[in-house]
Amino acid sequence: MLNDSDLEPATKDARLLPLVVLGEMVIMPHMTIPLQVPQGKSYRAMERAWDEDHEVLLIFVRENELEGYKSAQSQQLPPTGVIARLEEFAKLPDGTARVILEGLHRAVIQSAIQIQPFYRVSCLPVFDTDVDSMEIQALMDTVKQQVDEFVDHLGEVPQEAIQFVHRIERPGHLADIVTWGPAFDFRDRLDILNTLDPMARLRKANMVLARQLELLKLRAKIQQDTKEVLDQSQREYFLREQMRVIRRELGEDDDSDDPIDELRRKVAELTAPDYVKNQALHEIKRLAQQGMNSPEAGVIRTYLDWLLNLPWAEEDHGEISIVEAQKVLDQDHFGLERVKERILEFLAVRKLAGNKMRSPILCFVGPPGVGKTSLGRSIARSLNRQFIRTSLGGVRDEAEIRGHRRTYIGAMPGRVIQGMKSFKSNSPVYILDEVDKVGTDFRGDPTSALLEVLDPEQNNTFSDHYLEIPFDLSKVIFIATANQLEPIPGPLRDRMEIIEIGGYTEDEKLGIARGFLVPKQREFHGLHPEQLEITDGAVLKLVREYTREAGVRNLERELATLCRKVARKVAASTEPGAEDSPASYLIDTDDVPTYLGPERFTFGLAEERDEIGVATGVAWTSTGGDILSIEVLPVKGKGGLLLTGHLGDVMKESAQAAVSYVRSKADQLGIATNYFEEHNIHIHIPEGAVPKDGPSAGITLTTALISAMTGQPVRRDVAMTGEVTLRGKVLAIGGLKEKTLAAHRAGIRTFILPKENAKDIVELPEKVRQDLNLIPVTSMDEVLQIALTAAPIVEVIKPVVTV
């Protein structure tokens, strides 16, 4: 460390001074400021200066930079500081010191000569030069005038301070003094401190004062405008009241300019029940008492707008034509004969009974892509009514149905009332989509709110929380759609007429593609019929090997892909310099892989040959039906049962029942008595990532077990479904249509079903009934006789009934 005697200034005129680091309180030359200084380097620097010549160098840094100067770390010094005289240095009992500093003049900082125990720096003093000109005098007068204007806005400034500013005659001194005013922040003061030229310094002070004066004037104008608006609203209220009294005394009714009277006129012209008008007049009275500019006025006006714009009056839709409705349904949808028949029956009753009929609530249940929502649109078109669709998927707030009460900020009616207002109709066809996906949480149960909406005996007085008065929904034709029936609560399901829509057969998909999807996608992609033709064989290939679904949604996507690829070629061929390409494209069966890549699914039977221990079952899911292979493998062991394939509890119990049945029939089936004690039985259903559950695979599990234990292969072209009991009885199942469609798609020729389900065969598509050999059975004995290639000799087999 250097001693003080070893210190040498950097230049001849430079001075070595102790350094005092202050925060954001900038002390300019010609200013005297009292301070209280805590222990630290600055304290020690002032203590040394008090013992020497009482002069220190002041620098000013932001609060977040002070710690660096207090520690032993050397910081980059600023370019300019202020040489100040220490007028007083008094040590206090708490370890701090009370000091008085007087700024003398600026100094350019050269370098730090000493760091410990305090900073000592080399600096070069800078003195302002006296310059006198008309420009400087004009600028000084301007700054002084700005100070006067600033004082006028602020007020409560001592006159002695204003007079002191007016007595200053040097531009640099004036610039330094005015920076202590409230118009300048730390950044402005530091900028002026670092400006050595007095004229430039005064110009900067002038610019800061001008900017702050503009802000003060704008702030004052805003406050004045606000006060005038408030005064004007009160004045308008009293004038309006006086005008009302004057018009009443004169007997004049010309009040079209009064918003309150305009609202009353609209209520008088409104075609609505009396209770609606009374409610509207009550709200108008509240609005008149509180005034148009009251905080509550906006809420009341919004409520009145809802009352005045809702369709309260009955609508006239004209005569219903059954023939025209049949034509519209056939144009929009291929197949679905049972659904169309029910819709036409509904329209016929509506035509004969008129408004006396309470509209039943139809619920279309079926897998995605079978046309549930589009059926509602066709019904609306056949009736010449408005079509409204609301998706309920993921709705968990009861207020979405019933609305919010007006006590809440931003309250609105529920979705039902919003739809009525948007379409200006009180008798539309209203689709409630995905009603099976409504959820329940702490915000309420939306399905409970739907009970009133979908009950023909109650919805004529539906009460929305926002309106708080009844709205008649009995004229609305509500149609709900769902993928599954089970998630719908029982009370809600009881209020709807369930119409199940199954999947389509290949012929129906081909007809839909030919009549609807191909023309639609071709037009959507800007292609003409002569530019693109897709053969029936190509469509069938798409159905069999590129899609696996009950509906036609993915089929439409694949057709759209074909159209896009052809559209790209057609568009490229029209550009200058393009290569010659065909004017029209014909996509046949062999061309499909060229456009869409390799086949994604295998069409045909699940097994290539008759297998031992492998039986073909069918499953029903929310997206339609599908086939599945059940595999049984006995291995040497100690009689254990292993079930794999992501099986549910019901299916596991069904497998255990099948094993028990086989053990009970072991002697008749030719199975050794000790077979089960010496073998472990492994039952596996492939596609283990897909959850599987339900009892309908009972006869399939039993058939595979018997096949594996007797060595008799199971016919690969036979599929089956049915629940099995411990006595070998075959019980009824659900989802027969979807399961038979899945078997038909897979190329199955014989389908075994419970005899109790034989009554449902008439609902199957005619193509399925013709192609499948549907065999109802009552017991496992009949199943084995049909399914195994060489059935074991068991009890007398009952005659097989073929439908």
PDB file of N, CA and C in Angstrom, residues 612-616 630 632 658 661-662 697-710 712-715 718 720 752 780 783-784 786-788:
ATOM      1  N   ILE A 612     -55.012 -73.429 -33.178  1.00  0.00           N
ATOM      2  CA  ILE A 612     -55.387 -74.047 -31.910  1.00  0.00           C
ATOM      3  C   ILE A 612     -55.205 -73.017 -30.798  1.00  0.00           C
ATOM      4  N   GLY A 613     -56.227 -72.862 -29.991  1.00  0.00           N
ATOM      5  CA  GLY A 613     -56.150 -71.942 -28.858  1.00  0.00           C
ATOM      6  C   GLY A 613     -56.324 -70.488 -29.226  1.00  0.00           C
ATOM      7  N   VAL A 614     -56.780 -70.184 -30.436  1.00  0.00           N
ATOM      8  CA  VAL A 614     -56.992 -68.797 -30.864  1.00  0.00           C
ATOM      9  C   VAL A 614     -58.407 -68.682 -31.411  1.00  0.00           C
ATOM     10  N   ALA A 615     -59.214 -67.810 -30.798  1.00  0.00           N
ATOM     11  CA  ALA A 615     -60.596 -67.593 -31.244  1.00  0.00           C
ATOM     12  C   ALA A 615     -60.791 -66.116 -31.542  1.00  0.00           C
ATOM     13  N   THR A 616     -61.686 -65.831 -32.467  1.00  0.00           N
ATOM     14  CA  THR A 616     -61.943 -64.453 -32.908  1.00  0.00           C
ATOM     15  C   THR A 616     -63.184 -63.928 -32.208  1.00  0.00           C
ATOM     16  N   ILE A 630     -58.370 -63.812 -29.239  1.00  0.00           N
ATOM     17  CA  ILE A 630     -58.118 -64.239 -27.872  1.00  0.00           C
ATOM     18  C   ILE A 630     -57.231 -65.478 -27.928  1.00  0.00           C
ATOM     19  N   VAL A 632     -54.974 -68.525 -26.011  1.00  0.00           N
ATOM     20  CA  VAL A 632     -54.832 -69.332 -24.796  1.00  0.00           C
ATOM     21  C   VAL A 632     -53.649 -70.272 -24.991  1.00  0.00           C
ATOM     22  N   ALA A 658     -65.002 -68.908 -17.377  1.00  0.00           N
ATOM     23  CA  ALA A 658     -64.771 -69.822 -18.491  1.00  0.00           C
ATOM     24  C   ALA A 658     -63.898 -70.997 -18.062  1.00  0.00           C
ATOM     25  N   TYR A 661     -65.978 -73.369 -16.032  1.00  0.00           N
ATOM     26  CA  TYR A 661     -66.878 -74.170 -16.867  1.00  0.00           C
ATOM     27  C   TYR A 661     -66.122 -75.294 -17.555  1.00  0.00           C
ATOM     28  N   VAL A 662     -64.954 -75.025 -18.093  1.00  0.00           N
ATOM     29  CA  VAL A 662     -64.179 -76.059 -18.789  1.00  0.00           C
ATOM     30  C   VAL A 662     -63.770 -77.155 -17.815  1.00  0.00           C
ATOM     31  N   ALA A 697     -67.138 -61.309 -24.106  1.00  0.00           N
ATOM     32  CA  ALA A 697     -66.131 -62.204 -24.685  1.00  0.00           C
ATOM     33  C   ALA A 697     -66.140 -63.565 -24.001  1.00  0.00           C
ATOM     34  N   GLY A 698     -67.179 -63.859 -23.196  1.00  0.00           N
ATOM     35  CA  GLY A 698     -67.202 -65.102 -22.441  1.00  0.00           C
ATOM     36  C   GLY A 698     -67.140 -66.345 -23.299  1.00  0.00           C
ATOM     37  N   ILE A 699     -67.985 -66.439 -24.358  1.00  0.00           N
ATOM     38  CA  ILE A 699     -67.973 -67.651 -25.185  1.00  0.00           C
ATOM     39  C   ILE A 699     -66.701 -67.727 -26.016  1.00  0.00           C
ATOM     40  N   THR A 700     -66.121 -66.581 -26.363  1.00  0.00           N
ATOM     41  CA  THR A 700     -64.860 -66.597 -27.117  1.00  0.00           C
ATOM     42  C   THR A 700     -63.729 -67.124 -26.240  1.00  0.00           C
ATOM     43  N   LEU A 701     -63.672 -66.678 -24.992  1.00  0.00           N
ATOM     44  CA  LEU A 701     -62.661 -67.185 -24.062  1.00  0.00           C
ATOM     45  C   LEU A 701     -62.818 -68.691 -23.842  1.00  0.00           C
ATOM     46  N   THR A 702     -64.061 -69.119 -23.665  1.00  0.00           N
ATOM     47  CA  THR A 702     -64.308 -70.548 -23.425  1.00  0.00           C
ATOM     48  C   THR A 702     -63.917 -71.379 -24.632  1.00  0.00           C
ATOM     49  N   THR A 703     -64.251 -70.909 -25.842  1.00  0.00           N
ATOM     50  CA  THR A 703     -63.904 -71.650 -27.064  1.00  0.00           C
ATOM     51  C   THR A 703     -62.398 -71.766 -27.207  1.00  0.00           C
ATOM     52  N   ALA A 704     -61.678 -70.679 -26.949  1.00  0.00           N
ATOM     53  CA  ALA A 704     -60.217 -70.728 -27.064  1.00  0.00           C
ATOM     54  C   ALA A 704     -59.615 -71.662 -26.024  1.00  0.00           C
ATOM     55  N   LEU A 705     -60.175 -71.690 -24.825  1.00  0.00           N
ATOM     56  CA  LEU A 705     -59.686 -72.600 -23.787  1.00  0.00           C
ATOM     57  C   LEU A 705     -59.857 -74.059 -24.201  1.00  0.00           C
ATOM     58  N   ILE A 706     -61.061 -74.398 -24.656  1.00  0.00           N
ATOM     59  CA  ILE A 706     -61.333 -75.782 -25.050  1.00  0.00           C
ATOM     60  C   ILE A 706     -60.465 -76.177 -26.234  1.00  0.00           C
ATOM     61  N   SER A 707     -60.272 -75.245 -27.196  1.00  0.00           N
ATOM     62  CA  SER A 707     -59.431 -75.537 -28.352  1.00  0.00           C
ATOM     63  C   SER A 707     -58.003 -75.830 -27.919  1.00  0.00           C
ATOM     64  N   ALA A 708     -57.469 -75.034 -26.997  1.00  0.00           N
ATOM     65  CA  ALA A 708     -56.088 -75.222 -26.555  1.00  0.00           C
ATOM     66  C   ALA A 708     -55.915 -76.524 -25.784  1.00  0.00           C
ATOM     67  N   MET A 709     -56.932 -76.944 -25.029  1.00  0.00           N
ATOM     68  CA  MET A 709     -56.796 -78.141 -24.203  1.00  0.00           C
ATOM     69  C   MET A 709     -57.131 -79.432 -24.949  1.00  0.00           C
ATOM     70  N   THR A 710     -57.944 -79.323 -26.002  1.00  0.00           N
ATOM     71  CA  THR A 710     -58.316 -80.533 -26.769  1.00  0.00           C
ATOM     72  C   THR A 710     -57.528 -80.658 -28.059  1.00  0.00           C
ATOM     73  N   GLN A 712     -58.125 -79.002 -30.813  1.00  0.00           N
ATOM     74  CA  GLN A 712     -58.989 -78.801 -31.970  1.00  0.00           C
ATOM     75  C   GLN A 712     -58.886 -77.346 -32.430  1.00  0.00           C
ATOM     76  N   PRO A 713     -58.488 -77.077 -33.694  1.00  0.00           N
ATOM     77  CA  PRO A 713     -58.387 -75.683 -34.171  1.00  0.00           C
ATOM     78  C   PRO A 713     -59.762 -75.007 -34.208  1.00  0.00           C
ATOM     79  N   VAL A 714     -59.710 -73.670 -34.090  1.00  0.00           N
ATOM     80  CA  VAL A 714     -60.919 -72.856 -34.203  1.00  0.00           C
ATOM     81  C   VAL A 714     -60.988 -72.289 -35.616  1.00  0.00           C
ATOM     82  N   ARG A 715     -62.173 -72.333 -36.192  1.00  0.00           N
ATOM     83  CA  ARG A 715     -62.342 -71.811 -37.560  1.00  0.00           C
ATOM     84  C   ARG A 715     -62.047 -70.318 -37.578  1.00  0.00           C
ATOM     85  N   VAL A 718     -64.962 -67.588 -38.290  1.00  0.00           N
ATOM     86  CA  VAL A 718     -66.075 -67.539 -37.345  1.00  0.00           C
ATOM     87  C   VAL A 718     -65.724 -66.506 -36.260  1.00  0.00           C
ATOM     88  N   MET A 720     -67.559 -64.466 -32.748  1.00  0.00           N
ATOM     89  CA  MET A 720     -68.622 -64.756 -31.788  1.00  0.00           C
ATOM     90  C   MET A 720     -68.655 -63.707 -30.709  1.00  0.00           C
ATOM     91  N   ILE A 752     -71.584 -65.891 -34.512  1.00  0.00           N
ATOM     92  CA  ILE A 752     -72.350 -66.536 -33.454  1.00  0.00           C
ATOM     93  C   ILE A 752     -72.785 -65.460 -32.461  1.00  0.00           C
ATOM     94  N   MET A 780     -72.988 -73.286 -24.730  1.00  0.00           N
ATOM     95  CA  MET A 780     -71.646 -73.475 -25.255  1.00  0.00           C
ATOM     96  C   MET A 780     -71.556 -74.708 -26.142  1.00  0.00           C
ATOM     97  N   VAL A 783     -72.052 -73.556 -29.540  1.00  0.00           N
ATOM     98  CA  VAL A 783     -70.922 -72.734 -29.986  1.00  0.00           C
ATOM     99  C   VAL A 783     -69.781 -73.621 -30.453  1.00  0.00           C
ATOM    100  N   LEU A 784     -69.459 -74.661 -29.673  1.00  0.00           N
ATOM    101  CA  LEU A 784     -68.346 -75.541 -30.028  1.00  0.00           C
ATOM    102  C   LEU A 784     -68.637 -76.291 -31.311  1.00  0.00           C
ATOM    103  N   ILE A 786     -70.120 -75.258 -33.842  1.00  0.00           N
ATOM    104  CA  ILE A 786     -69.958 -74.359 -34.999  1.00  0.00           C
ATOM    105  C   ILE A 786     -68.515 -73.880 -35.120  1.00  0.00           C
ATOM    106  N   ALA A 787     -67.874 -73.552 -34.002  1.00  0.00           N
ATOM    107  CA  ALA A 787     -66.596 -72.852 -34.045  1.00  0.00           C
ATOM    108  C   ALA A 787     -65.407 -73.770 -34.262  1.00  0.00           C
ATOM    109  N   LEU A 788     -65.435 -75.005 -33.724  1.00  0.00           N
ATOM    110  CA  LEU A 788     -64.285 -75.886 -33.839  1.00  0.00           C
ATOM    111  C   LEU A 788     -64.347 -76.675 -35.142  1.00  0.00           C
TER     112      LEU A 788
END
